[in-house]
mmCIF file of C-alpha atoms in Angstrom:
data_model
loop_
_atom_site.group_PDB
_atom_site.id
_atom_site.type_symbol
_atom_site.label_atom_id
_atom_site.label_comp_id
_atom_site.label_asym_id
_atom_site.label_seq_id
_atom_site.Cartn_x
_atom_site.Cartn_y
_atom_site.Cartn_z
ATOM 1 C CA UNK X 260 -24.466 12.718 13.130
ATOM 2 C CA UNK X 261 -27.262 10.340 14.080
ATOM 3 C CA UNK X 262 -25.255 9.281 17.083
ATOM 4 C CA UNK X 263 -26.291 12.329 18.519
ATOM 5 C CA UNK X 264 -29.962 12.534 17.256
ATOM 6 C CA UNK X 265 -31.875 11.731 20.415
ATOM 7 C CA UNK X 266 -29.626 14.326 22.400
ATOM 8 C CA UNK X 267 -30.253 16.966 19.664
ATOM 9 C CA UNK X 268 -33.924 16.167 19.489
ATOM 10 C CA UNK X 269 -34.065 16.740 23.270
ATOM 11 C CA UNK X 270 -32.652 20.083 22.933
ATOM 12 C CA UNK X 271 -34.834 20.800 20.108
ATOM 13 C CA UNK X 272 -38.029 19.999 22.020
ATOM 14 C CA UNK X 273 -36.926 22.361 24.938
ATOM 15 C CA UNK X 274 -36.302 25.239 22.906
ATOM 16 C CA UNK X 275 -39.474 27.290 22.551
ATOM 17 C CA UNK X 276 -38.512 29.036 19.416
ATOM 18 C CA UNK X 277 -39.447 29.129 15.592
ATOM 19 C CA UNK X 278 -38.219 25.846 13.935
ATOM 20 C CA UNK X 279 -35.770 27.957 11.473
ATOM 21 C CA UNK X 280 -34.065 29.361 14.751
ATOM 22 C CA UNK X 281 -34.095 25.935 16.387
ATOM 23 C CA UNK X 282 -32.617 24.311 13.366
ATOM 24 C CA UNK X 283 -29.843 26.754 13.071
ATOM 25 C CA UNK X 284 -28.848 26.446 16.863
ATOM 26 C CA UNK X 285 -29.276 22.576 16.551
ATOM 27 C CA UNK X 286 -27.040 22.560 13.341
ATOM 28 C CA UNK X 287 -24.322 24.589 15.298
ATOM 29 C CA UNK X 288 -24.379 22.246 18.304
ATOM 30 C CA UNK X 289 -24.439 19.077 15.982
ATOM 31 C CA UNK X 290 -21.125 20.399 14.121
ATOM 32 C CA UNK X 291 -19.624 20.881 17.568
ATOM 33 C CA UNK X 292 -20.605 17.618 18.999
ATOM 34 C CA UNK X 293 -19.134 16.075 15.734
ATOM 35 C CA UNK X 294 -15.950 17.768 16.470
ATOM 36 C CA UNK X 295 -15.707 16.911 20.006
ATOM 37 C CA UNK X 296 -16.578 13.177 19.275
ATOM 38 C CA UNK X 297 -13.761 13.121 16.846
ATOM 39 C CA UNK X 298 -11.344 14.972 19.003
ATOM 40 C CA UNK X 299 -12.024 12.261 21.923
ATOM 41 C CA UNK X 300 -11.712 9.508 19.368
ATOM 42 C CA UNK X 301 -8.457 11.008 18.756
ATOM 43 C CA UNK X 302 -7.396 10.744 22.137
ATOM 44 C CA UNK X 303 -7.933 7.109 22.125
ATOM 45 C CA UNK X 304 -11.294 6.768 23.660
ATOM 46 C CA UNK X 305 -13.661 4.135 22.349
ATOM 47 C CA UNK X 306 -16.629 5.264 20.399
ATOM 48 C CA UNK X 307 -19.201 4.931 23.204
ATOM 49 C CA UNK X 308 -16.827 6.941 25.495
ATOM 50 C CA UNK X 309 -16.279 9.617 22.891
ATOM 51 C CA UNK X 310 -19.953 10.081 22.425
ATOM 52 C CA UNK X 311 -20.437 10.341 26.272
ATOM 53 C CA UNK X 312 -17.618 12.664 26.635
ATOM 54 C CA UNK X 313 -19.032 14.957 23.869
ATOM 55 C CA UNK X 314 -22.371 14.682 25.392
ATOM 56 C CA UNK X 315 -20.805 15.754 28.859
ATOM 57 C CA UNK X 316 -18.718 18.532 27.156
ATOM 58 C CA UNK X 317 -21.460 20.156 25.260
ATOM 59 C CA UNK X 318 -24.235 19.970 28.048
ATOM 60 C CA UNK X 319 -26.583 22.589 27.618
ATOM 61 C CA UNK X 320 -28.249 23.360 30.870
ATOM 62 C CA UNK X 321 -31.813 24.510 31.355
ATOM 63 C CA UNK X 322 -30.609 27.891 32.228
ATOM 64 C CA UNK X 323 -28.410 28.045 28.827
ATOM 65 C CA UNK X 324 -31.470 27.058 26.993
ATOM 66 C CA UNK X 325 -33.564 29.827 28.662
ATOM 67 C CA UNK X 326 -30.832 32.373 27.657
ATOM 68 C CA UNK X 327 -30.893 31.128 24.026
ATOM 69 C CA UNK X 328 -34.843 31.547 23.927
ATOM 70 C CA UNK X 329 -34.627 35.044 25.427
ATOM 71 C CA UNK X 330 -31.942 36.097 22.969
ATOM 72 C CA UNK X 331 -33.701 34.914 19.976
ATOM 73 C CA UNK X 332 -37.312 35.342 20.710
ATOM 74 C CA UNK X 333 -38.563 38.953 19.615
ATOM 75 C CA UNK X 334 -42.270 39.874 19.367
ATOM 76 C CA UNK X 335 -41.942 40.215 15.582
ATOM 77 C CA UNK X 336 -40.618 36.568 15.402
ATOM 78 C CA UNK X 337 -43.605 35.349 17.648
ATOM 79 C CA UNK X 338 -45.937 37.022 15.206
ATOM 80 C CA UNK X 339 -44.425 35.486 12.375
ATOM 81 C CA UNK X 340 -44.273 32.042 13.644
ATOM 82 C CA UNK X 341 -47.837 32.239 14.869
ATOM 83 C CA UNK X 342 -48.965 33.126 11.269
ATOM 84 C CA UNK X 343 -47.324 30.069 9.640
ATOM 85 C CA UNK X 344 -48.260 27.680 12.235
ATOM 86 C CA UNK X 345 -51.942 28.593 12.506
ATOM 87 C CA UNK X 346 -52.852 27.360 9.067
ATOM 88 C CA UNK X 347 -52.755 23.746 9.586
ATOM 89 C CA UNK X 348 -56.035 22.064 9.179
ATOM 90 C CA UNK X 349 -57.885 21.873 5.882
ATOM 91 C CA UNK X 350 -60.721 24.313 7.210
ATOM 92 C CA UNK X 351 -58.120 26.945 7.825
ATOM 93 C CA UNK X 352 -56.750 26.311 4.327
ATOM 94 C CA UNK X 353 -60.068 26.617 2.933
ATOM 95 C CA UNK X 354 -60.587 29.746 4.454
ATOM 96 C CA UNK X 355 -57.210 31.110 3.317
ATOM 97 C CA UNK X 356 -58.033 29.712 -0.306
ATOM 98 C CA UNK X 357 -61.492 31.384 -0.030
ATOM 99 C CA UNK X 358 -59.890 34.992 1.158
ATOM 100 C CA UNK X 359 -57.381 34.887 -1.809
ATOM 101 C CA UNK X 360 -60.162 34.060 -4.334
ATOM 102 C CA UNK X 361 -62.256 36.911 -2.917
ATOM 103 C CA UNK X 362 -59.222 39.170 -3.080
ATOM 104 C CA UNK X 363 -58.534 38.488 -6.582
ATOM 105 C CA UNK X 364 -62.170 38.541 -7.731
ATOM 106 C CA UNK X 365 -62.828 41.883 -5.942
ATOM 107 C CA UNK X 366 -59.378 43.429 -6.935
ATOM 108 C CA UNK X 367 -60.034 42.476 -10.689
ATOM 109 C CA UNK X 368 -63.613 43.696 -10.673
ATOM 110 C CA UNK X 369 -62.781 47.078 -9.035
ATOM 111 C CA UNK X 370 -59.538 47.586 -11.124
ATOM 112 C CA UNK X 371 -60.890 46.520 -14.354
ATOM 113 C CA UNK X 372 -63.705 48.846 -14.569
ATOM 114 C CA UNK X 373 -63.055 52.071 -16.448
ATOM 115 C CA UNK X 374 -65.000 54.077 -13.658
ATOM 116 C CA UNK X 375 -62.452 53.369 -11.320
ATOM 117 C CA UNK X 376 -59.567 54.891 -13.160
ATOM 118 C CA UNK X 377 -61.459 58.026 -14.007
ATOM 119 C CA UNK X 378 -62.245 58.414 -10.210
ATOM 120 C CA UNK X 379 -59.362 56.888 -8.432
ATOM 121 C CA UNK X 380 -57.014 58.903 -6.229
ATOM 122 C CA UNK X 381 -53.404 59.416 -7.627
ATOM 123 C CA UNK X 382 -52.397 57.326 -4.693
ATOM 124 C CA UNK X 383 -53.755 54.423 -6.088
ATOM 125 C CA UNK X 384 -50.748 54.165 -8.636
ATOM 126 C CA UNK X 385 -47.778 53.727 -6.453
ATOM 127 C CA UNK X 386 -49.802 51.127 -4.633
ATOM 128 C CA UNK X 387 -50.426 49.316 -7.963
ATOM 129 C CA UNK X 388 -46.910 49.524 -8.789
ATOM 130 C CA UNK X 389 -45.918 47.956 -5.283
ATOM 131 C CA UNK X 390 -48.193 45.205 -6.229
ATOM 132 C CA UNK X 391 -46.777 44.871 -9.809
ATOM 133 C CA UNK X 392 -43.019 44.653 -8.319
ATOM 134 C CA UNK X 393 -44.431 42.116 -5.913
ATOM 135 C CA UNK X 394 -45.833 39.942 -8.523
ATOM 136 C CA UNK X 395 -42.456 40.286 -10.600
ATOM 137 C CA UNK X 396 -40.401 39.121 -7.387
ATOM 138 C CA UNK X 397 -43.047 36.421 -6.541
ATOM 139 C CA UNK X 398 -42.906 34.852 -10.157
ATOM 140 C CA UNK X 399 -39.021 34.649 -9.743
ATOM 141 C CA UNK X 400 -39.204 33.268 -6.297
ATOM 142 C CA UNK X 401 -41.832 30.902 -7.323
ATOM 143 C CA UNK X 402 -39.803 29.680 -10.421
ATOM 144 C CA UNK X 403 -36.703 29.030 -8.082
ATOM 145 C CA UNK X 404 -38.748 27.506 -5.254
ATOM 146 C CA UNK X 405 -41.089 25.406 -6.989
ATOM 147 C CA UNK X 406 -39.830 24.657 -10.471
ATOM 148 C CA UNK X 407 -36.097 24.932 -10.732
ATOM 149 C CA UNK X 408 -35.805 23.808 -6.939
ATOM 150 C CA UNK X 409 -32.142 25.156 -6.873
ATOM 151 C CA UNK X 410 -32.393 25.845 -3.156
ATOM 152 C CA UNK X 411 -29.214 27.764 -2.071
ATOM 153 C CA UNK X 412 -29.756 28.329 1.562
ATOM 154 C CA UNK X 413 -27.820 31.612 1.508
ATOM 155 C CA UNK X 414 -30.172 33.277 -1.153
ATOM 156 C CA UNK X 415 -33.356 31.345 -0.062
ATOM 157 C CA UNK X 416 -34.828 34.238 1.623
ATOM 158 C CA UNK X 417 -33.614 36.834 -0.544
ATOM 159 C CA UNK X 418 -36.186 39.370 -1.587
ATOM 160 C CA UNK X 419 -38.819 38.335 1.291
ATOM 161 C CA UNK X 420 -37.871 41.230 3.315
ATOM 162 C CA UNK X 421 -38.436 43.507 0.384
ATOM 163 C CA UNK X 422 -41.886 42.028 -0.519
ATOM 164 C CA UNK X 423 -42.520 42.533 3.314
ATOM 165 C CA UNK X 424 -41.670 46.022 2.898
ATOM 166 C CA UNK X 425 -43.707 46.528 -0.234
ATOM 167 C CA UNK X 426 -46.696 45.424 1.749
ATOM 168 C CA UNK X 427 -45.991 47.653 4.349
ATOM 169 C CA UNK X 428 -45.572 50.722 1.825
ATOM 170 C CA UNK X 429 -48.860 49.704 0.454
ATOM 171 C CA UNK X 430 -50.610 49.804 3.499
ATOM 172 C CA UNK X 431 -49.057 53.417 4.363
ATOM 173 C CA UNK X 432 -49.605 54.852 1.096
ATOM 174 C CA UNK X 433 -53.210 53.549 1.353
ATOM 175 C CA UNK X 434 -53.977 54.803 4.624
ATOM 176 C CA UNK X 435 -52.013 58.165 4.110
ATOM 177 C CA UNK X 436 -53.809 58.550 0.674
ATOM 178 C CA UNK X 437 -57.146 57.848 2.277
ATOM 179 C CA UNK X 438 -56.766 60.471 5.064
ATOM 180 C CA UNK X 439 -55.188 62.840 2.583
ATOM 181 C CA UNK X 440 -57.904 62.847 0.372
ATOM 182 C CA UNK X 441 -60.394 63.159 3.178
ATOM 183 C CA UNK X 442 -58.271 66.162 4.404
ATOM 184 C CA UNK X 443 -58.336 67.838 0.805
ATOM 185 C CA UNK X 444 -62.070 67.526 0.781
ATOM 186 C CA UNK X 445 -62.438 68.855 4.176
ATOM 187 C CA UNK X 446 -60.125 71.870 3.066
ATOM 188 C CA UNK X 447 -62.380 72.561 0.423
ATOM 189 C CA UNK X 448 -65.719 71.862 1.725
ATOM 190 C CA UNK X 449 -66.026 70.681 5.332
ATOM 191 C CA UNK X 450 -63.210 72.643 7.315
ATOM 192 C CA UNK X 451 -64.805 76.132 6.625
ATOM 193 C CA UNK X 452 -67.905 75.038 8.432
ATOM 194 C CA UNK X 453 -69.567 78.443 8.045
ATOM 195 C CA UNK X 454 -68.947 78.148 4.124
ATOM 196 C CA UNK X 455 -70.076 74.937 4.015
ATOM 197 C CA UNK X 456 -73.296 75.714 5.714
ATOM 198 C CA UNK X 457 -73.687 78.621 3.305
ATOM 199 C CA UNK X 458 -73.032 76.269 0.287
ATOM 200 C CA UNK X 459 -75.206 73.722 1.378
ATOM 201 C CA UNK X 460 -78.068 75.980 1.666
ATOM 202 C CA UNK X 461 -77.432 78.188 -1.229
ATOM 203 C CA UNK X 462 -79.188 76.846 -4.251
ATOM 204 C CA UNK X 463 -76.626 78.109 -6.754
ATOM 205 C CA UNK X 464 -73.778 76.156 -5.283
ATOM 206 C CA UNK X 465 -75.198 73.223 -3.638
ATOM 207 C CA UNK X 466 -75.076 70.949 -6.422
ATOM 208 C CA UNK X 467 -71.358 71.620 -6.874
ATOM 209 C CA UNK X 468 -70.553 71.109 -3.376
ATOM 210 C CA UNK X 469 -72.322 67.959 -3.272
ATOM 211 C CA UNK X 470 -70.456 66.554 -6.554
ATOM 212 C CA UNK X 471 -67.088 67.625 -4.579
ATOM 213 C CA UNK X 472 -68.042 65.738 -1.665
ATOM 214 C CA UNK X 473 -69.034 62.553 -3.531
ATOM 215 C CA UNK X 474 -65.862 62.911 -5.661
ATOM 216 C CA UNK X 475 -63.629 63.091 -2.779
ATOM 217 C CA UNK X 476 -65.205 60.248 -1.135
ATOM 218 C CA UNK X 477 -64.991 58.031 -4.147
ATOM 219 C CA UNK X 478 -61.351 59.104 -4.360
ATOM 220 C CA UNK X 479 -60.627 58.283 -0.676
ATOM 221 C CA UNK X 480 -62.524 55.089 -0.607
ATOM 222 C CA UNK X 481 -60.739 53.957 -3.751
ATOM 223 C CA UNK X 482 -57.457 54.625 -2.381
ATOM 224 C CA UNK X 483 -58.104 53.089 1.060
ATOM 225 C CA UNK X 484 -59.837 49.986 -0.716
ATOM 226 C CA UNK X 485 -56.869 49.267 -2.960
ATOM 227 C CA UNK X 486 -54.151 50.021 -0.326
ATOM 228 C CA UNK X 487 -56.087 47.526 1.905
ATOM 229 C CA UNK X 488 -56.505 44.632 -0.999
ATOM 230 C CA UNK X 489 -52.969 45.153 -2.081
ATOM 231 C CA UNK X 490 -51.679 44.833 1.492
ATOM 232 C CA UNK X 491 -53.447 41.731 1.875
ATOM 233 C CA UNK X 492 -52.634 40.312 -1.752
ATOM 234 C CA UNK X 493 -48.779 41.245 -1.116
ATOM 235 C CA UNK X 494 -49.049 39.713 2.494
ATOM 236 C CA UNK X 495 -50.685 36.489 1.356
ATOM 237 C CA UNK X 496 -47.712 36.193 -1.430
ATOM 238 C CA UNK X 497 -45.142 36.750 1.285
ATOM 239 C CA UNK X 498 -47.023 34.235 3.491
ATOM 240 C CA UNK X 499 -47.025 31.359 0.905
ATOM 241 C CA UNK X 500 -43.574 31.813 -0.260
ATOM 242 C CA UNK X 501 -42.254 32.243 3.354
ATOM 243 C CA UNK X 502 -44.078 28.958 4.216
ATOM 244 C CA UNK X 503 -42.328 27.198 1.516
ATOM 245 C CA UNK X 504 -38.851 28.755 2.541
ATOM 246 C CA UNK X 505 -39.463 27.442 6.032
ATOM 247 C CA UNK X 506 -40.407 23.734 4.894
ATOM 248 C CA UNK X 507 -36.983 23.926 2.770
ATOM 249 C CA UNK X 508 -35.162 25.104 5.738
ATOM 250 C CA UNK X 509 -36.685 22.424 7.804
ATOM 251 C CA UNK X 510 -36.228 19.528 5.398
ATOM 252 C CA UNK X 511 -32.651 20.811 5.135
ATOM 253 C CA UNK X 512 -31.879 20.444 8.732
ATOM 254 C CA UNK X 513 -33.502 17.225 9.012
ATOM 255 C CA UNK X 514 -31.544 15.950 6.311
ATOM 256 C CA UNK X 515 -28.247 17.097 7.855
ATOM 257 C CA UNK X 516 -29.051 15.655 11.257
ATOM 258 C CA UNK X 517 -30.090 12.331 9.785
ATOM 259 C CA UNK X 518 -26.734 11.855 8.124
ATOM 260 C CA UNK L 243 -20.512 50.808 30.151
ATOM 261 C CA UNK L 244 -19.714 52.313 33.603
ATOM 262 C CA UNK L 245 -18.321 50.535 36.383
ATOM 263 C CA UNK L 246 -21.556 49.673 37.958
ATOM 264 C CA UNK L 247 -22.633 47.606 34.822
ATOM 265 C CA UNK L 248 -19.322 45.757 35.197
ATOM 266 C CA UNK L 249 -20.108 44.817 38.831
ATOM 267 C CA UNK L 250 -19.550 41.782 40.687
ATOM 268 C CA UNK L 251 -22.640 40.056 39.441
ATOM 269 C CA UNK L 252 -21.539 40.352 35.697
ATOM 270 C CA UNK L 253 -18.097 39.419 36.338
ATOM 271 C CA UNK L 254 -18.503 35.802 34.933
ATOM 272 C CA UNK L 255 -20.478 37.058 31.917
ATOM 273 C CA UNK L 256 -17.911 39.765 31.238
ATOM 274 C CA UNK L 257 -15.171 37.414 31.595
ATOM 275 C CA UNK L 258 -16.401 35.027 29.286
ATOM 276 C CA UNK L 259 -17.301 37.740 26.461
ATOM 277 C CA UNK L 260 -13.802 39.200 26.803
ATOM 278 C CA UNK L 261 -12.254 35.821 26.321
ATOM 279 C CA UNK L 262 -14.380 35.148 23.157
ATOM 280 C CA UNK L 263 -13.683 38.569 21.856
ATOM 281 C CA UNK L 264 -10.012 38.310 22.430
ATOM 282 C CA UNK L 265 -9.728 34.845 20.615
ATOM 283 C CA UNK L 266 -11.969 36.383 17.721
ATOM 284 C CA UNK L 267 -9.495 39.179 17.439
ATOM 285 C CA UNK L 268 -6.934 36.634 15.731
ATOM 286 C CA UNK L 269 -9.598 35.608 13.109
ATOM 287 C CA UNK L 270 -12.834 33.772 12.517
ATOM 288 C CA UNK L 271 -13.552 30.779 14.335
ATOM 289 C CA UNK L 272 -16.364 28.440 14.908
ATOM 290 C CA UNK L 273 -17.686 27.553 18.603
ATOM 291 C CA UNK L 274 -15.630 24.278 19.100
ATOM 292 C CA UNK L 275 -12.491 26.166 18.031
ATOM 293 C CA UNK L 276 -13.056 28.990 20.374
ATOM 294 C CA UNK L 277 -13.822 26.807 23.364
ATOM 295 C CA UNK L 278 -10.753 24.694 22.588
ATOM 296 C CA UNK L 279 -8.380 27.806 22.077
ATOM 297 C CA UNK L 280 -9.367 29.297 25.541
ATOM 298 C CA UNK L 281 -8.784 26.103 27.215
ATOM 299 C CA UNK L 282 -5.367 25.470 25.369
ATOM 300 C CA UNK L 283 -4.371 28.967 25.987
ATOM 301 C CA UNK L 284 -5.182 29.287 29.649
ATOM 302 C CA UNK L 285 -3.654 25.498 30.028
ATOM 303 C CA UNK L 286 -6.978 24.337 31.054
ATOM 304 C CA UNK L 287 -7.785 27.049 33.895
ATOM 305 C CA UNK L 288 -10.657 28.245 31.828
ATOM 306 C CA UNK L 289 -12.758 25.351 31.054
ATOM 307 C CA UNK L 290 -15.322 26.354 28.602
ATOM 308 C CA UNK L 291 -18.855 24.315 28.487
ATOM 309 C CA UNK L 292 -20.108 24.705 25.380
ATOM 310 C CA UNK L 293 -23.571 24.947 26.875
ATOM 311 C CA UNK L 294 -22.572 28.233 28.371
ATOM 312 C CA UNK L 295 -20.910 29.120 25.074
ATOM 313 C CA UNK L 296 -23.881 29.479 22.892
ATOM 314 C CA UNK L 297 -25.616 32.020 24.641
ATOM 315 C CA UNK L 298 -22.874 34.359 24.819
ATOM 316 C CA UNK L 299 -22.168 33.904 21.451
ATOM 317 C CA UNK L 300 -25.481 34.659 20.154
ATOM 318 C CA UNK L 301 -25.886 37.616 22.462
ATOM 319 C CA UNK L 302 -22.752 38.876 21.187
ATOM 320 C CA UNK L 303 -23.943 38.410 17.659
ATOM 321 C CA UNK L 304 -27.542 40.015 18.299
ATOM 322 C CA UNK L 305 -25.686 42.896 19.699
ATOM 323 C CA UNK L 306 -23.538 43.123 16.743
ATOM 324 C CA UNK L 307 -20.294 42.647 18.176
ATOM 325 C CA UNK L 308 -19.717 39.549 16.337
ATOM 326 C CA UNK L 309 -20.855 38.164 12.927
ATOM 327 C CA UNK L 310 -21.880 34.667 12.317
ATOM 328 C CA UNK L 311 -21.634 33.291 8.987
ATOM 329 C CA UNK L 312 -22.632 29.591 7.933
ATOM 330 C CA UNK L 313 -20.041 28.026 5.666
ATOM 331 C CA UNK L 314 -20.541 24.564 3.834
ATOM 332 C CA UNK L 315 -18.067 22.113 4.902
ATOM 333 C CA UNK L 316 -18.514 19.079 2.650
ATOM 334 C CA UNK L 317 -21.820 17.834 1.110
ATOM 335 C CA UNK L 318 -23.804 17.482 4.556
ATOM 336 C CA UNK L 319 -21.700 19.625 6.812
ATOM 337 C CA UNK L 320 -22.214 23.212 7.937
ATOM 338 C CA UNK L 321 -20.511 25.257 10.320
ATOM 339 C CA UNK L 322 -21.172 28.629 11.653
ATOM 340 C CA UNK L 323 -18.124 30.777 11.863
ATOM 341 C CA UNK L 324 -17.786 34.169 14.042
ATOM 342 C CA UNK L 325 -15.911 37.021 13.164
ATOM 343 C CA UNK L 326 -15.353 40.229 15.118
ATOM 344 C CA UNK L 327 -17.230 43.213 14.062
ATOM 345 C CA UNK L 328 -15.753 46.978 14.297
ATOM 346 C CA UNK L 329 -18.239 47.349 16.965
ATOM 347 C CA UNK L 330 -17.007 44.189 18.575
ATOM 348 C CA UNK L 331 -13.238 45.353 18.540
ATOM 349 C CA UNK L 332 -14.208 48.629 20.390
ATOM 350 C CA UNK L 333 -16.323 46.921 22.754
ATOM 351 C CA UNK L 334 -13.767 44.351 23.436
ATOM 352 C CA UNK L 335 -11.156 47.071 24.135
ATOM 353 C CA UNK L 336 -13.638 48.793 26.356
ATOM 354 C CA UNK L 337 -14.080 45.420 28.367
ATOM 355 C CA UNK L 338 -10.310 44.952 28.586
ATOM 356 C CA UNK L 339 -9.927 48.456 30.051
ATOM 357 C CA UNK L 340 -12.688 47.714 32.560
ATOM 358 C CA UNK L 341 -10.849 44.460 33.538
ATOM 359 C CA UNK L 342 -7.463 46.383 34.017
ATOM 360 C CA UNK L 343 -9.183 48.908 36.267
ATOM 361 C CA UNK L 344 -10.801 45.958 38.222
ATOM 362 C CA UNK L 345 -7.622 44.217 38.676
ATOM 363 C CA UNK L 346 -5.572 47.493 39.851
ATOM 364 C CA UNK L 347 -8.355 48.072 42.595
ATOM 365 C CA UNK L 348 -8.727 44.336 43.424
ATOM 366 C CA UNK L 349 -4.962 44.025 43.822
ATOM 367 C CA UNK L 350 -4.766 47.230 45.922
ATOM 368 C CA UNK L 351 -7.114 45.981 48.414
ATOM 369 C CA UNK L 352 -6.615 42.254 48.355
ATOM 370 C CA UNK L 353 -2.806 42.676 48.031
ATOM 371 C CA UNK L 354 -2.895 43.834 51.831
ATOM 372 C CA UNK L 355 -3.100 40.131 52.417
ATOM 373 C CA UNK L 356 0.367 39.614 51.431
ATOM 374 C CA UNK L 357 1.853 41.030 54.437
#
């Protein structure tokens, strides 16, 4: 297909889309170009003429490219692409490594303390469960992508959407748990403002009320913190694996085009 | 789709879409096959430039009227085949109904020129 390489590269440069999407469009065009080329060769044209005719036939106008960009460019895709392309220089990589390191250290420090388990909100458990499932999937993906390297393009991205959903669920449960715990504490202490006022200024029950408020704040902050940390953790796993998948897809495309 | 959606400005787009859906009704095809079959069946009347074909195919795919699947053909060759979905069949038939209506009205009016 290298006879069409410059033509395809031109289209590739004109398409302002994520590289994976561009690669798929280019691959489709490359296959059609090759068929057209063979067709014109069969018609008795010389190699040079067949290439020329194939180029003419597949001529992709700027208007057609614009339409392709409009079709494929969604807000979500722009966001995903910007995520992957921003970590390019070593400072950005160092910052990312620092964030990962801090998340691991803080998470381990918080979760490993026995005090945390005593005070944690019940909402923490599903979040930890999501993180555990993510780790299992990520280890399997890591094994296939980095060690076994049996890159099947059909199953390359399998499980990635699920990891993304788990990240979203962690955030949702974390935030829901956080506000729910606050709401609960409010129900007992804060919402009935008069009773709170009475309680706070009644010597007999002030200590109990203060303990309740402290406990509820600890519970809500624990679930909020774990929710955010695990979302970042799952997000980073997703990001690292997706970057690898994008690289494999791009390498596959370059390999096919360089045939 | 109302007739206003199927107006004069959308005629070319609708024509191309209907032709593609009709060809895909026969079975799965890739872009080159689609263009070739449309040209052959119309004896060259409809000349399909591939450049115009891709946006239509990708739009139909995005709308769920056709489904694209990649197939490995040889060690270094991949092809994208398109198949018609159930929604695509319904959409295609609706398009055909619009075209029949369009030609009825068109010939009713333009037929006057015959006399």
